Amino acid sequence: MSEKADGLRLVLLGPPGSGKGTQAELLSDKLGFVHYSTGEVFREEIGKRTPLGIKVEGYVVSGGLVPDEVVLEGEEVFLQANAGRSVVFDGFPRTIPQAEGLDRLLAKLGLDLNLVLLVDLSDDEVVQRLSRRRQCRNCGKIYNLSFSPPKRPGVCDECGGELYQRKDDQEETIRARLRVYKEQTSPLIDYYTRQGKLVRVDGALGRDRVFARVQELIAEKR
Ligand code: AMP
């Protein structure tokens, strides 16, 4: 696909496991969006044992949220560096103060948030999906043992890396993350509805049908 990205900013909202990361990967691979996943940034920093990684590890492993000021710290630098490009935010913002912070930073840079896509999914489906999710330790590619298994068990199709289960993808932690989502992140649904930016897509439609809808919505914004 050769559609050229031209500076759209898109937020993917939804419970853990709804397929936000997969849609963000597709947007990056097929439409040239810059994929900004705060969770992935944190996992990389934790893996490298950097000061930021050490600071956020406890929150990430337990399924709690990293404090807003830590999350917002890297945001301005990122936005400035990517001002002219299309960006998909995956897992950010996750609280009202983060959303307000993002609005402030964008306004300062003369940029707009063009679309907020709520990829919705029931709690039972979330638990089912996440407990069967595996990720490549090397390149970060995501698999699901039920509907997108690797060709060889435990081995990444793309790079041969080792597949692992994230610590926060175990059932008890998944339930905790769902609680955090309901309490702290779901108020963003109202926040962006009031801004007239929110569109809901049913995550149960599956990867390809959700992506078809995402592409339609993006085409309307261009
Ligand atoms: P994710 O990969 O998006 O599911 O994120 C994994 C974990 O990273 C979350 O459960 C949080 O602990 C942390 N995290 C990621 N993004 C944020 C954010 N925007 N605000 C606070 N914590 C975050």
JSON list of C-alpha atoms and ligand atoms in Angstrom, two decimals:
[
{"chain": "A", "resi": 1, "resn": "MET", "atom": "CA", "xyz": [0.00, 0.00, 0.00]},
{"chain": "A", "resi": 2, "resn": "SER", "atom": "CA", "xyz": [1.40, 3.35, -0.87]},
{"chain": "A", "resi": 3, "resn": "GLU", "atom": "CA", "xyz": [-0.99, 5.83, 0.74]},
{"chain": "A", "resi": 4, "resn": "LYS", "atom": "CA", "xyz": [1.09, 8.73, 1.92]},
{"chain": "A", "resi": 5, "resn": "ALA", "atom": "CA", "xyz": [0.71, 9.94, 5.46]},
{"chain": "A", "resi": 6, "resn": "ASP", "atom": "CA", "xyz": [0.34, 13.70, 5.75]},
{"chain": "A", "resi": 7, "resn": "GLY", "atom": "CA", "xyz": [0.21, 14.77, 9.32]},
{"chain": "A", "resi": 8, "resn": "LEU", "atom": "CA", "xyz": [-2.87, 13.22, 10.95]},
{"chain": "A", "resi": 9, "resn": "ARG", "atom": "CA", "xyz": [-2.91, 12.58, 14.65]},
{"chain": "A", "resi": 10, "resn": "LEU", "atom": "CA", "xyz": [-4.98, 9.65, 15.85]},
{"chain": "A", "resi": 11, "resn": "VAL", "atom": "CA", "xyz": [-5.59, 8.29, 19.36]},
{"chain": "A", "resi": 12, "resn": "LEU", "atom": "CA", "xyz": [-6.52, 4.64, 19.84]},
{"chain": "A", "resi": 13, "resn": "LEU", "atom": "CA", "xyz": [-8.61, 4.19, 22.95]},
{"chain": "A", "resi": 14, "resn": "GLY", "atom": "CA", "xyz": [-9.99, 0.96, 24.37]},
{"chain": "A", "resi": 15, "resn": "PRO", "atom": "CA", "xyz": [-9.51, -1.69, 27.03]},
{"chain": "A", "resi": 16, "resn": "PRO", "atom": "CA", "xyz": [-6.27, -3.67, 27.14]},
{"chain": "A", "resi": 17, "resn": "GLY", "atom": "CA", "xyz": [-6.37, -6.44, 24.54]},
{"chain": "A", "resi": 18, "resn": "SER", "atom": "CA", "xyz": [-8.93, -4.77, 22.29]},
{"chain": "A", "resi": 19, "resn": "GLY", "atom": "CA", "xyz": [-6.45, -4.78, 19.41]},
{"chain": "A", "resi": 20, "resn": "LYS", "atom": "CA", "xyz": [-5.15, -1.20, 19.64]},
{"chain": "A", "resi": 21, "resn": "GLY", "atom": "CA", "xyz": [-1.53, -2.32, 19.28]},
{"chain": "A", "resi": 22, "resn": "THR", "atom": "CA", "xyz": [-2.31, -4.47, 16.27]},
{"chain": "A", "resi": 23, "resn": "GLN", "atom": "CA", "xyz": [-4.19, -1.62, 14.54]},
{"chain": "A", "resi": 24, "resn": "ALA", "atom": "CA", "xyz": [-1.34, 0.76, 15.34]},
{"chain": "A", "resi": 25, "resn": "GLU", "atom": "CA", "xyz": [1.13, -1.71, 13.79]},
{"chain": "A", "resi": 26, "resn": "LEU", "atom": "CA", "xyz": [-1.00, -1.88, 10.63]},
{"chain": "A", "resi": 27, "resn": "LEU", "atom": "CA", "xyz": [-1.21, 1.92, 10.46]},
{"chain": "A", "resi": 28, "resn": "SER", "atom": "CA", "xyz": [2.54, 2.06, 10.75]},
{"chain": "A", "resi": 29, "resn": "ASP", "atom": "CA", "xyz": [3.30, -0.74, 8.23]},
{"chain": "A", "resi": 30, "resn": "LYS", "atom": "CA", "xyz": [0.69, 0.12, 5.61]},
{"chain": "A", "resi": 31, "resn": "LEU", "atom": "CA", "xyz": [0.09, 3.87, 5.93]},
{"chain": "A", "resi": 32, "resn": "GLY", "atom": "CA", "xyz": [3.41, 5.12, 7.29]},
{"chain": "A", "resi": 33, "resn": "PHE", "atom": "CA", "xyz": [2.10, 6.37, 10.64]},
{"chain": "A", "resi": 34, "resn": "VAL", "atom": "CA", "xyz": [4.61, 6.80, 13.46]},
{"chain": "A", "resi": 35, "resn": "HIS", "atom": "CA", "xyz": [3.52, 4.32, 16.15]},
{"chain": "A", "resi": 36, "resn": "TYR", "atom": "CA", "xyz": [3.80, 5.81, 19.61]},
{"chain": "A", "resi": 37, "resn": "SER", "atom": "CA", "xyz": [3.12, 3.18, 22.27]},
{"chain": "A", "resi": 38, "resn": "THR", "atom": "CA", "xyz": [3.85, 4.38, 25.78]},
{"chain": "A", "resi": 39, "resn": "GLY", "atom": "CA", "xyz": [3.62, 0.78, 27.04]},
{"chain": "A", "resi": 40, "resn": "GLU", "atom": "CA", "xyz": [6.26, -0.33, 24.51]},
{"chain": "A", "resi": 41, "resn": "VAL", "atom": "CA", "xyz": [8.52, 2.60, 25.43]},
{"chain": "A", "resi": 42, "resn": "PHE", "atom": "CA", "xyz": [8.23, 1.59, 29.11]},
{"chain": "A", "resi": 43, "resn": "ARG", "atom": "CA", "xyz": [8.89, -2.11, 28.39]},
{"chain": "A", "resi": 44, "resn": "GLU", "atom": "CA", "xyz": [12.02, -1.20, 26.42]},
{"chain": "A", "resi": 45, "resn": "GLU", "atom": "CA", "xyz": [13.29, 1.08, 29.19]},
{"chain": "A", "resi": 46, "resn": "ILE", "atom": "CA", "xyz": [12.61, -1.65, 31.78]},
{"chain": "A", "resi": 47, "resn": "GLY", "atom": "CA", "xyz": [14.46, -4.20, 29.62]},
{"chain": "A", "resi": 48, "resn": "LYS", "atom": "CA", "xyz": [17.47, -1.87, 29.38]},
{"chain": "A", "resi": 49, "resn": "ARG", "atom": "CA", "xyz": [17.38, -1.09, 33.12]},
{"chain": "A", "resi": 50, "resn": "THR", "atom": "CA", "xyz": [17.51, 2.68, 32.50]},
{"chain": "A", "resi": 51, "resn": "PRO", "atom": "CA", "xyz": [16.57, 5.13, 35.32]},
{"chain": "A", "resi": 52, "resn": "LEU", "atom": "CA", "xyz": [13.16, 5.63, 33.67]},
{"chain": "A", "resi": 53, "resn": "GLY", "atom": "CA", "xyz": [12.71, 1.85, 33.36]},
{"chain": "A", "resi": 54, "resn": "ILE", "atom": "CA", "xyz": [13.52, 1.31, 37.02]},
{"chain": "A", "resi": 55, "resn": "LYS", "atom": "CA", "xyz": [11.13, 4.11, 38.01]},
{"chain": "A", "resi": 56, "resn": "VAL", "atom": "CA", "xyz": [8.15, 2.68, 36.07]},
{"chain": "A", "resi": 57, "resn": "GLU", "atom": "CA", "xyz": [8.70, -1.07, 36.48]},
{"chain": "A", "resi": 58, "resn": "GLY", "atom": "CA", "xyz": [6.52, -1.56, 39.58]},
{"chain": "A", "resi": 59, "resn": "TYR", "atom": "CA", "xyz": [3.53, 0.16, 37.97]},
{"chain": "A", "resi": 60, "resn": "VAL", "atom": "CA", "xyz": [3.81, -1.72, 34.68]},
{"chain": "A", "resi": 61, "resn": "VAL", "atom": "CA", "xyz": [4.27, -5.17, 36.20]},
{"chain": "A", "resi": 62, "resn": "SER", "atom": "CA", "xyz": [1.32, -4.75, 38.58]},
{"chain": "A", "resi": 63, "resn": "GLY", "atom": "CA", "xyz": [-0.99, -3.35, 35.90]},
{"chain": "A", "resi": 64, "resn": "GLY", "atom": "CA", "xyz": [-1.25, 0.09, 37.57]},
{"chain": "A", "resi": 65, "resn": "LEU", "atom": "CA", "xyz": [-0.69, 3.37, 35.76]},
{"chain": "A", "resi": 66, "resn": "VAL", "atom": "CA", "xyz": [2.62, 5.22, 35.57]},
{"chain": "A", "resi": 67, "resn": "PRO", "atom": "CA", "xyz": [2.17, 8.74, 37.09]},
{"chain": "A", "resi": 68, "resn": "ASP", "atom": "CA", "xyz": [0.91, 11.36, 34.63]},
{"chain": "A", "resi": 69, "resn": "GLU", "atom": "CA", "xyz": [3.93, 13.66, 34.97]},
{"chain": "A", "resi": 70, "resn": "VAL", "atom": "CA", "xyz": [6.31, 10.82, 34.04]},
{"chain": "A", "resi": 71, "resn": "VAL", "atom": "CA", "xyz": [4.18, 9.92, 31.01]},
{"chain": "A", "resi": 72, "resn": "LEU", "atom": "CA", "xyz": [3.91, 13.53, 29.84]},
{"chain": "A", "resi": 73, "resn": "GLU", "atom": "CA", "xyz": [7.63, 14.23, 30.23]},
{"chain": "A", "resi": 74, "resn": "GLY", "atom": "CA", "xyz": [8.71, 12.55, 27.00]},
{"chain": "A", "resi": 75, "resn": "GLU", "atom": "CA", "xyz": [5.65, 13.69, 25.08]},
{"chain": "A", "resi": 76, "resn": "GLU", "atom": "CA", "xyz": [6.68, 17.19, 24.03]},
{"chain": "A", "resi": 77, "resn": "VAL", "atom": "CA", "xyz": [10.04, 16.03, 22.69]},
{"chain": "A", "resi": 78, "resn": "PHE", "atom": "CA", "xyz": [8.29, 13.29, 20.73]},
{"chain": "A", "resi": 79, "resn": "LEU", "atom": "CA", "xyz": [5.67, 15.65, 19.26]},
{"chain": "A", "resi": 80, "resn": "GLN", "atom": "CA", "xyz": [8.23, 18.22, 18.23]},
{"chain": "A", "resi": 81, "resn": "ALA", "atom": "CA", "xyz": [10.39, 15.60, 16.55]},
{"chain": "A", "resi": 82, "resn": "ASN", "atom": "CA", "xyz": [7.39, 14.24, 14.61]},
{"chain": "A", "resi": 83, "resn": "ALA", "atom": "CA", "xyz": [5.42, 17.44, 13.95]},
{"chain": "A", "resi": 84, "resn": "GLY", "atom": "CA", "xyz": [4.90, 16.97, 10.21]},
{"chain": "A", "resi": 85, "resn": "ARG", "atom": "CA", "xyz": [4.15, 13.27, 10.32]},
{"chain": "A", "resi": 86, "resn": "SER", "atom": "CA", "xyz": [1.08, 11.15, 10.91]},
{"chain": "A", "resi": 87, "resn": "VAL", "atom": "CA", "xyz": [1.13, 9.72, 14.40]},
{"chain": "A", "resi": 88, "resn": "VAL", "atom": "CA", "xyz": [-0.95, 7.04, 16.09]},
{"chain": "A", "resi": 89, "resn": "PHE", "atom": "CA", "xyz": [-1.03, 7.15, 19.89]},
{"chain": "A", "resi": 90, "resn": "ASP", "atom": "CA", "xyz": [-1.51, 3.65, 21.27]},
{"chain": "A", "resi": 91, "resn": "GLY", "atom": "CA", "xyz": [-2.18, 3.51, 25.01]},
{"chain": "A", "resi": 92, "resn": "PHE", "atom": "CA", "xyz": [-1.84, 7.26, 25.49]},
{"chain": "A", "resi": 93, "resn": "PRO", "atom": "CA", "xyz": [-3.57, 9.27, 26.87]},
{"chain": "A", "resi": 94, "resn": "ARG", "atom": "CA", "xyz": [-4.92, 7.05, 29.64]},
{"chain": "A", "resi": 95, "resn": "THR", "atom": "CA", "xyz": [-6.23, 9.65, 32.11]},
{"chain": "A", "resi": 96, "resn": "ILE", "atom": "CA", "xyz": [-7.99, 13.02, 31.89]},
{"chain": "A", "resi": 97, "resn": "PRO", "atom": "CA", "xyz": [-4.84, 14.93, 32.98]},
{"chain": "A", "resi": 98, "resn": "GLN", "atom": "CA", "xyz": [-2.88, 13.19, 30.21]},
{"chain": "A", "resi": 99, "resn": "ALA", "atom": "CA", "xyz": [-5.56, 14.10, 27.63]},
{"chain": "A", "resi": 100, "resn": "GLU", "atom": "CA", "xyz": [-5.50, 17.72, 28.83]},
{"chain": "A", "resi": 101, "resn": "GLY", "atom": "CA", "xyz": [-1.70, 17.64, 28.68]},
{"chain": "A", "resi": 102, "resn": "LEU", "atom": "CA", "xyz": [-1.80, 16.33, 25.11]},
{"chain": "A", "resi": 103, "resn": "ASP", "atom": "CA", "xyz": [-4.29, 19.05, 24.09]},
{"chain": "A", "resi": 104, "resn": "ARG", "atom": "CA", "xyz": [-2.02, 21.71, 25.61]},
{"chain": "A", "resi": 105, "resn": "LEU", "atom": "CA", "xyz": [1.11, 20.39, 23.89]},
{"chain": "A", "resi": 106, "resn": "LEU", "atom": "CA", "xyz": [-0.62, 20.11, 20.52]},
{"chain": "A", "resi": 107, "resn": "ALA", "atom": "CA", "xyz": [-2.03, 23.64, 20.82]},
{"chain": "A", "resi": 108, "resn": "LYS", "atom": "CA", "xyz": [1.45, 24.95, 21.66]},
{"chain": "A", "resi": 109, "resn": "LEU", "atom": "CA", "xyz": [2.82, 23.35, 18.50]},
{"chain": "A", "resi": 110, "resn": "GLY", "atom": "CA", "xyz": [-0.15, 24.49, 16.36]},
{"chain": "A", "resi": 111, "resn": "LEU", "atom": "CA", "xyz": [-1.27, 20.89, 15.78]},
{"chain": "A", "resi": 112, "resn": "ASP", "atom": "CA", "xyz": [-4.66, 19.18, 15.99]},
{"chain": "A", "resi": 113, "resn": "LEU", "atom": "CA", "xyz": [-5.87, 15.84, 17.22]},
{"chain": "A", "resi": 114, "resn": "ASN", "atom": "CA", "xyz": [-7.87, 14.60, 14.24]},
{"chain": "A", "resi": 115, "resn": "LEU", "atom": "CA", "xyz": [-9.56, 11.42, 15.42]},
{"chain": "A", "resi": 116, "resn": "VAL", "atom": "CA", "xyz": [-10.08, 9.27, 18.52]},
{"chain": "A", "resi": 117, "resn": "LEU", "atom": "CA", "xyz": [-11.00, 5.70, 17.80]},
{"chain": "A", "resi": 118, "resn": "LEU", "atom": "CA", "xyz": [-12.54, 3.66, 20.60]},
{"chain": "A", "resi": 119, "resn": "VAL", "atom": "CA", "xyz": [-11.84, -0.02, 19.91]},
{"chain": "A", "resi": 120, "resn": "ASP", "atom": "CA", "xyz": [-14.35, -1.61, 22.26]},
{"chain": "A", "resi": 121, "resn": "LEU", "atom": "CA", "xyz": [-14.44, -5.15, 23.66]},
{"chain": "A", "resi": 122, "resn": "SER", "atom": "CA", "xyz": [-16.25, -7.00, 26.49]},
{"chain": "A", "resi": 123, "resn": "ASP", "atom": "CA", "xyz": [-14.37, -7.96, 29.68]},
{"chain": "A", "resi": 124, "resn": "ASP", "atom": "CA", "xyz": [-14.68, -11.71, 28.99]},
{"chain": "A", "resi": 125, "resn": "GLU", "atom": "CA", "xyz": [-13.26, -11.30, 25.51]},
{"chain": "A", "resi": 126, "resn": "VAL", "atom": "CA", "xyz": [-10.41, -9.18, 26.90]},
{"chain": "A", "resi": 127, "resn": "VAL", "atom": "CA", "xyz": [-9.40, -11.89, 29.39]},
{"chain": "A", "resi": 128, "resn": "GLN", "atom": "CA", "xyz": [-9.67, -14.59, 26.75]},
{"chain": "A", "resi": 129, "resn": "ARG", "atom": "CA", "xyz": [-7.54, -12.66, 24.27]},
{"chain": "A", "resi": 130, "resn": "LEU", "atom": "CA", "xyz": [-4.85, -11.40, 26.61]},
{"chain": "A", "resi": 131, "resn": "SER", "atom": "CA", "xyz": [-4.20, -14.71, 28.33]},
{"chain": "A", "resi": 132, "resn": "ARG", "atom": "CA", "xyz": [-3.46, -16.16, 24.86]},
{"chain": "A", "resi": 133, "resn": "ARG", "atom": "CA", "xyz": [-1.31, -13.24, 23.71]},
{"chain": "A", "resi": 134, "resn": "ARG", "atom": "CA", "xyz": [2.41, -13.72, 23.12]},
{"chain": "A", "resi": 135, "resn": "GLN", "atom": "CA", "xyz": [4.99, -11.15, 22.04]},
{"chain": "A", "resi": 136, "resn": "CYS", "atom": "CA", "xyz": [8.40, -11.37, 20.41]},
{"chain": "A", "resi": 137, "resn": "ARG", "atom": "CA", "xyz": [11.14, -10.43, 22.82]},
{"chain": "A", "resi": 138, "resn": "ASN", "atom": "CA", "xyz": [13.26, -9.16, 19.96]},
{"chain": "A", "resi": 139, "resn": "CYS", "atom": "CA", "xyz": [11.04, -7.21, 17.52]},
{"chain": "A", "resi": 140, "resn": "GLY", "atom": "CA", "xyz": [7.85, -6.75, 19.61]},
{"chain": "A", "resi": 141, "resn": "LYS", "atom": "CA", "xyz": [5.50, -8.45, 17.11]},
{"chain": "A", "resi": 142, "resn": "ILE", "atom": "CA", "xyz": [2.26, -9.62, 18.72]},
{"chain": "A", "resi": 143, "resn": "TYR", "atom": "CA", "xyz": [0.70, -13.08, 18.26]},
{"chain": "A", "resi": 144, "resn": "ASN", "atom": "CA", "xyz": [-2.43, -14.74, 19.61]},
{"chain": "A", "resi": 145, "resn": "LEU", "atom": "CA", "xyz": [-2.33, -18.49, 20.13]},
{"chain": "A", "resi": 146, "resn": "SER", "atom": "CA", "xyz": [-5.98, -18.75, 18.99]},
{"chain": "A", "resi": 147, "resn": "PHE", "atom": "CA", "xyz": [-6.27, -16.56, 15.92]},
{"chain": "A", "resi": 148, "resn": "SER", "atom": "CA", "xyz": [-2.81, -15.49, 14.83]},
{"chain": "A", "resi": 149, "resn": "PRO", "atom": "CA", "xyz": [-0.42, -18.21, 16.05]},
{"chain": "A", "resi": 150, "resn": "PRO", "atom": "CA", "xyz": [3.24, -18.27, 14.97]},
{"chain": "A", "resi": 151, "resn": "LYS", "atom": "CA", "xyz": [4.20, -20.92, 12.40]},
{"chain": "A", "resi": 152, "resn": "ARG", "atom": "CA", "xyz": [6.58, -22.56, 14.90]},
{"chain": "A", "resi": 153, "resn": "PRO", "atom": "CA", "xyz": [5.52, -22.56, 18.58]},
{"chain": "A", "resi": 154, "resn": "GLY", "atom": "CA", "xyz": [7.45, -20.05, 20.63]},
{"chain": "A", "resi": 155, "resn": "VAL", "atom": "CA", "xyz": [9.34, -18.56, 17.66]},
{"chain": "A", "resi": 156, "resn": "CYS", "atom": "CA", "xyz": [8.68, -15.24, 15.89]},
{"chain": "A", "resi": 157, "resn": "ASP", "atom": "CA", "xyz": [7.82, -15.61, 12.17]},
{"chain": "A", "resi": 158, "resn": "GLU", "atom": "CA", "xyz": [9.44, -12.27, 11.36]},
{"chain": "A", "resi": 159, "resn": "CYS", "atom": "CA", "xyz": [12.80, -12.41, 13.11]},
{"chain": "A", "resi": 160, "resn": "GLY", "atom": "CA", "xyz": [13.15, -15.85, 14.78]},
{"chain": "A", "resi": 161, "resn": "GLY", "atom": "CA", "xyz": [13.08, -14.18, 18.24]},
{"chain": "A", "resi": 162, "resn": "GLU", "atom": "CA", "xyz": [11.69, -15.87, 21.34]},
{"chain": "A", "resi": 163, "resn": "LEU", "atom": "CA", "xyz": [7.97, -15.40, 22.08]},
{"chain": "A", "resi": 164, "resn": "TYR", "atom": "CA", "xyz": [6.98, -14.71, 25.67]},
{"chain": "A", "resi": 165, "resn": "GLN", "atom": "CA", "xyz": [3.95, -13.91, 27.77]},
{"chain": "A", "resi": 166, "resn": "ARG", "atom": "CA", "xyz": [4.02, -10.45, 29.32]},
{"chain": "A", "resi": 167, "resn": "LYS", "atom": "CA", "xyz": [3.86, -10.60, 33.11]},
{"chain": "A", "resi": 168, "resn": "ASP", "atom": "CA", "xyz": [0.89, -8.26, 33.02]},
{"chain": "A", "resi": 169, "resn": "ASP", "atom": "CA", "xyz": [-0.99, -10.64, 30.67]},
{"chain": "A", "resi": 170, "resn": "GLN", "atom": "CA", "xyz": [-1.69, -13.14, 33.46]},
{"chain": "A", "resi": 171, "resn": "GLU", "atom": "CA", "xyz": [-5.35, -13.36, 34.48]},
{"chain": "A", "resi": 172, "resn": "GLU", "atom": "CA", "xyz": [-5.18, -11.65, 37.86]},
{"chain": "A", "resi": 173, "resn": "THR", "atom": "CA", "xyz": [-3.23, -8.71, 36.43]},
{"chain": "A", "resi": 174, "resn": "ILE", "atom": "CA", "xyz": [-5.56, -8.51, 33.44]},
{"chain": "A", "resi": 175, "resn": "ARG", "atom": "CA", "xyz": [-8.51, -8.05, 35.84]},
{"chain": "A", "resi": 176, "resn": "ALA", "atom": "CA", "xyz": [-6.56, -5.30, 37.63]},
{"chain": "A", "resi": 177, "resn": "ARG", "atom": "CA", "xyz": [-5.83, -3.56, 34.31]},
{"chain": "A", "resi": 178, "resn": "LEU", "atom": "CA", "xyz": [-9.52, -3.72, 33.40]},
{"chain": "A", "resi": 179, "resn": "ARG", "atom": "CA", "xyz": [-10.42, -2.05, 36.69]},
{"chain": "A", "resi": 180, "resn": "VAL", "atom": "CA", "xyz": [-7.84, 0.68, 36.03]},
{"chain": "A", "resi": 181, "resn": "TYR", "atom": "CA", "xyz": [-9.23, 1.13, 32.52]},
{"chain": "A", "resi": 182, "resn": "LYS", "atom": "CA", "xyz": [-12.80, 1.56, 33.81]},
{"chain": "A", "resi": 183, "resn": "GLU", "atom": "CA", "xyz": [-11.87, 3.94, 36.60]},
{"chain": "A", "resi": 184, "resn": "GLN", "atom": "CA", "xyz": [-9.19, 6.09, 35.00]},
{"chain": "A", "resi": 185, "resn": "THR", "atom": "CA", "xyz": [-9.29, 5.73, 31.22]},
{"chain": "A", "resi": 186, "resn": "SER", "atom": "CA", "xyz": [-12.96, 5.29, 30.30]},
{"chain": "A", "resi": 187, "resn": "PRO", "atom": "CA", "xyz": [-13.78, 8.92, 31.35]},
{"chain": "A", "resi": 188, "resn": "LEU", "atom": "CA", "xyz": [-11.87, 9.84, 28.19]},
{"chain": "A", "resi": 189, "resn": "ILE", "atom": "CA", "xyz": [-14.79, 8.49, 26.17]},
{"chain": "A", "resi": 190, "resn": "ASP", "atom": "CA", "xyz": [-16.92, 11.42, 27.38]},
{"chain": "A", "resi": 191, "resn": "TYR", "atom": "CA", "xyz": [-14.03, 13.86, 27.12]},
{"chain": "A", "resi": 192, "resn": "TYR", "atom": "CA", "xyz": [-13.49, 13.13, 23.41]},
{"chain": "A", "resi": 193, "resn": "THR", "atom": "CA", "xyz": [-17.20, 12.72, 22.66]},
{"chain": "A", "resi": 194, "resn": "ARG", "atom": "CA", "xyz": [-17.67, 16.29, 23.87]},
{"chain": "A", "resi": 195, "resn": "GLN", "atom": "CA", "xyz": [-14.88, 17.38, 21.52]},
{"chain": "A", "resi": 196, "resn": "GLY", "atom": "CA", "xyz": [-16.73, 15.63, 18.67]},
{"chain": "A", "resi": 197, "resn": "LYS", "atom": "CA", "xyz": [-13.70, 13.45, 17.94]},
{"chain": "A", "resi": 198, "resn": "LEU", "atom": "CA", "xyz": [-14.73, 10.00, 19.13]},
{"chain": "A", "resi": 199, "resn": "VAL", "atom": "CA", "xyz": [-15.76, 7.15, 16.84]},
{"chain": "A", "resi": 200, "resn": "ARG", "atom": "CA", "xyz": [-16.54, 3.70, 18.25]},
{"chain": "A", "resi": 201, "resn": "VAL", "atom": "CA", "xyz": [-15.55, 0.49, 16.47]},
{"chain": "A", "resi": 202, "resn": "ASP", "atom": "CA", "xyz": [-16.42, -3.01, 17.67]},
{"chain": "A", "resi": 203, "resn": "GLY", "atom": "CA", "xyz": [-13.12, -4.76, 18.44]},
{"chain": "A", "resi": 204, "resn": "ALA", "atom": "CA", "xyz": [-14.84, -8.15, 18.18]},
{"chain": "A", "resi": 205, "resn": "LEU", "atom": "CA", "xyz": [-15.03, -7.66, 14.40]},
{"chain": "A", "resi": 206, "resn": "GLY", "atom": "CA", "xyz": [-11.41, -8.80, 14.26]},
{"chain": "A", "resi": 207, "resn": "ARG", "atom": "CA", "xyz": [-8.22, -7.32, 12.92]},
{"chain": "A", "resi": 208, "resn": "ASP", "atom": "CA", "xyz": [-9.02, -6.95, 9.21]},
{"chain": "A", "resi": 209, "resn": "ARG", "atom": "CA", "xyz": [-12.56, -5.61, 9.52]},
{"chain": "A", "resi": 210, "resn": "VAL", "atom": "CA", "xyz": [-11.52, -3.15, 12.20]},
{"chain": "A", "resi": 211, "resn": "PHE", "atom": "CA", "xyz": [-8.65, -1.99, 10.00]},
{"chain": "A", "resi": 212, "resn": "ALA", "atom": "CA", "xyz": [-10.96, -1.56, 6.99]},
{"chain": "A", "resi": 213, "resn": "ARG", "atom": "CA", "xyz": [-13.10, 0.77, 9.15]},
{"chain": "A", "resi": 214, "resn": "VAL", "atom": "CA", "xyz": [-10.02, 2.62, 10.39]},
{"chain": "A", "resi": 215, "resn": "GLN", "atom": "CA", "xyz": [-8.92, 3.23, 6.80]},
{"chain": "A", "resi": 216, "resn": "GLU", "atom": "CA", "xyz": [-12.38, 4.57, 5.87]},
{"chain": "A", "resi": 217, "resn": "LEU", "atom": "CA", "xyz": [-12.31, 6.97, 8.79]},
{"chain": "A", "resi": 218, "resn": "ILE", "atom": "CA", "xyz": [-8.82, 8.17, 7.93]},
{"chain": "A", "resi": 219, "resn": "ALA", "atom": "CA", "xyz": [-9.80, 8.70, 4.31]},
{"chain": "A", "resi": 220, "resn": "GLU", "atom": "CA", "xyz": [-12.67, 10.95, 5.51]},
{"chain": "A", "resi": 221, "resn": "LYS", "atom": "CA", "xyz": [-10.16, 13.08, 7.46]},
{"chain": "A", "resi": 222, "resn": "ARG", "atom": "CA", "xyz": [-7.82, 13.65, 4.54]},
{"chain": "B", "resi": 1, "resn": "AMP", "atom": "P1", "xyz": [0.16, -1.25, 27.25]},
{"chain": "B", "resi": 1, "resn": "AMP", "atom": "O1", "xyz": [1.23, -1.91, 26.47]},
{"chain": "B", "resi": 1, "resn": "AMP", "atom": "O2", "xyz": [-0.43, -0.07, 26.53]},
{"chain": "B", "resi": 1, "resn": "AMP", "atom": "O3", "xyz": [-0.92, -2.22, 27.70]},
{"chain": "B", "resi": 1, "resn": "AMP", "atom": "O4", "xyz": [0.83, -0.65, 28.57]},
{"chain": "B", "resi": 1, "resn": "AMP", "atom": "C1", "xyz": [1.43, -1.51, 29.53]},
{"chain": "B", "resi": 1, "resn": "AMP", "atom": "C2", "xyz": [1.54, -0.79, 30.87]},
{"chain": "B", "resi": 1, "resn": "AMP", "atom": "O5", "xyz": [2.37, 0.38, 30.73]},
{"chain": "B", "resi": 1, "resn": "AMP", "atom": "C3", "xyz": [0.25, -0.27, 31.45]},
{"chain": "B", "resi": 1, "resn": "AMP", "atom": "O6", "xyz": [-0.48, -1.28, 32.15]},
{"chain": "B", "resi": 1, "resn": "AMP", "atom": "C4", "xyz": [0.76, 0.83, 32.38]},
{"chain": "B", "resi": 1, "resn": "AMP", "atom": "O7", "xyz": [1.34, 0.29, 33.55]},
{"chain": "B", "resi": 1, "resn": "AMP", "atom": "C5", "xyz": [1.89, 1.44, 31.57]},
{"chain": "B", "resi": 1, "resn": "AMP", "atom": "N1", "xyz": [1.40, 2.52, 30.68]},
{"chain": "B", "resi": 1, "resn": "AMP", "atom": "C6", "xyz": [1.37, 2.52, 29.32]},
{"chain": "B", "resi": 1, "resn": "AMP", "atom": "N2", "xyz": [0.88, 3.68, 28.84]},
{"chain": "B", "resi": 1, "resn": "AMP", "atom": "C7", "xyz": [0.56, 4.43, 29.92]},
{"chain": "B", "resi": 1, "resn": "AMP", "atom": "C8", "xyz": [0.00, 5.73, 30.08]},
{"chain": "B", "resi": 1, "resn": "AMP", "atom": "N3", "xyz": [-0.37, 6.48, 29.03]},
{"chain": "B", "resi": 1, "resn": "AMP", "atom": "N4", "xyz": [-0.17, 6.19, 31.36]},
{"chain": "B", "resi": 1, "resn": "AMP", "atom": "C9", "xyz": [0.19, 5.45, 32.43]},
{"chain": "B", "resi": 1, "resn": "AMP", "atom": "N5", "xyz": [0.72, 4.22, 32.35]},
{"chain": "B", "resi": 1, "resn": "AMP", "atom": "C10", "xyz": [0.91, 3.70, 31.10]}
]
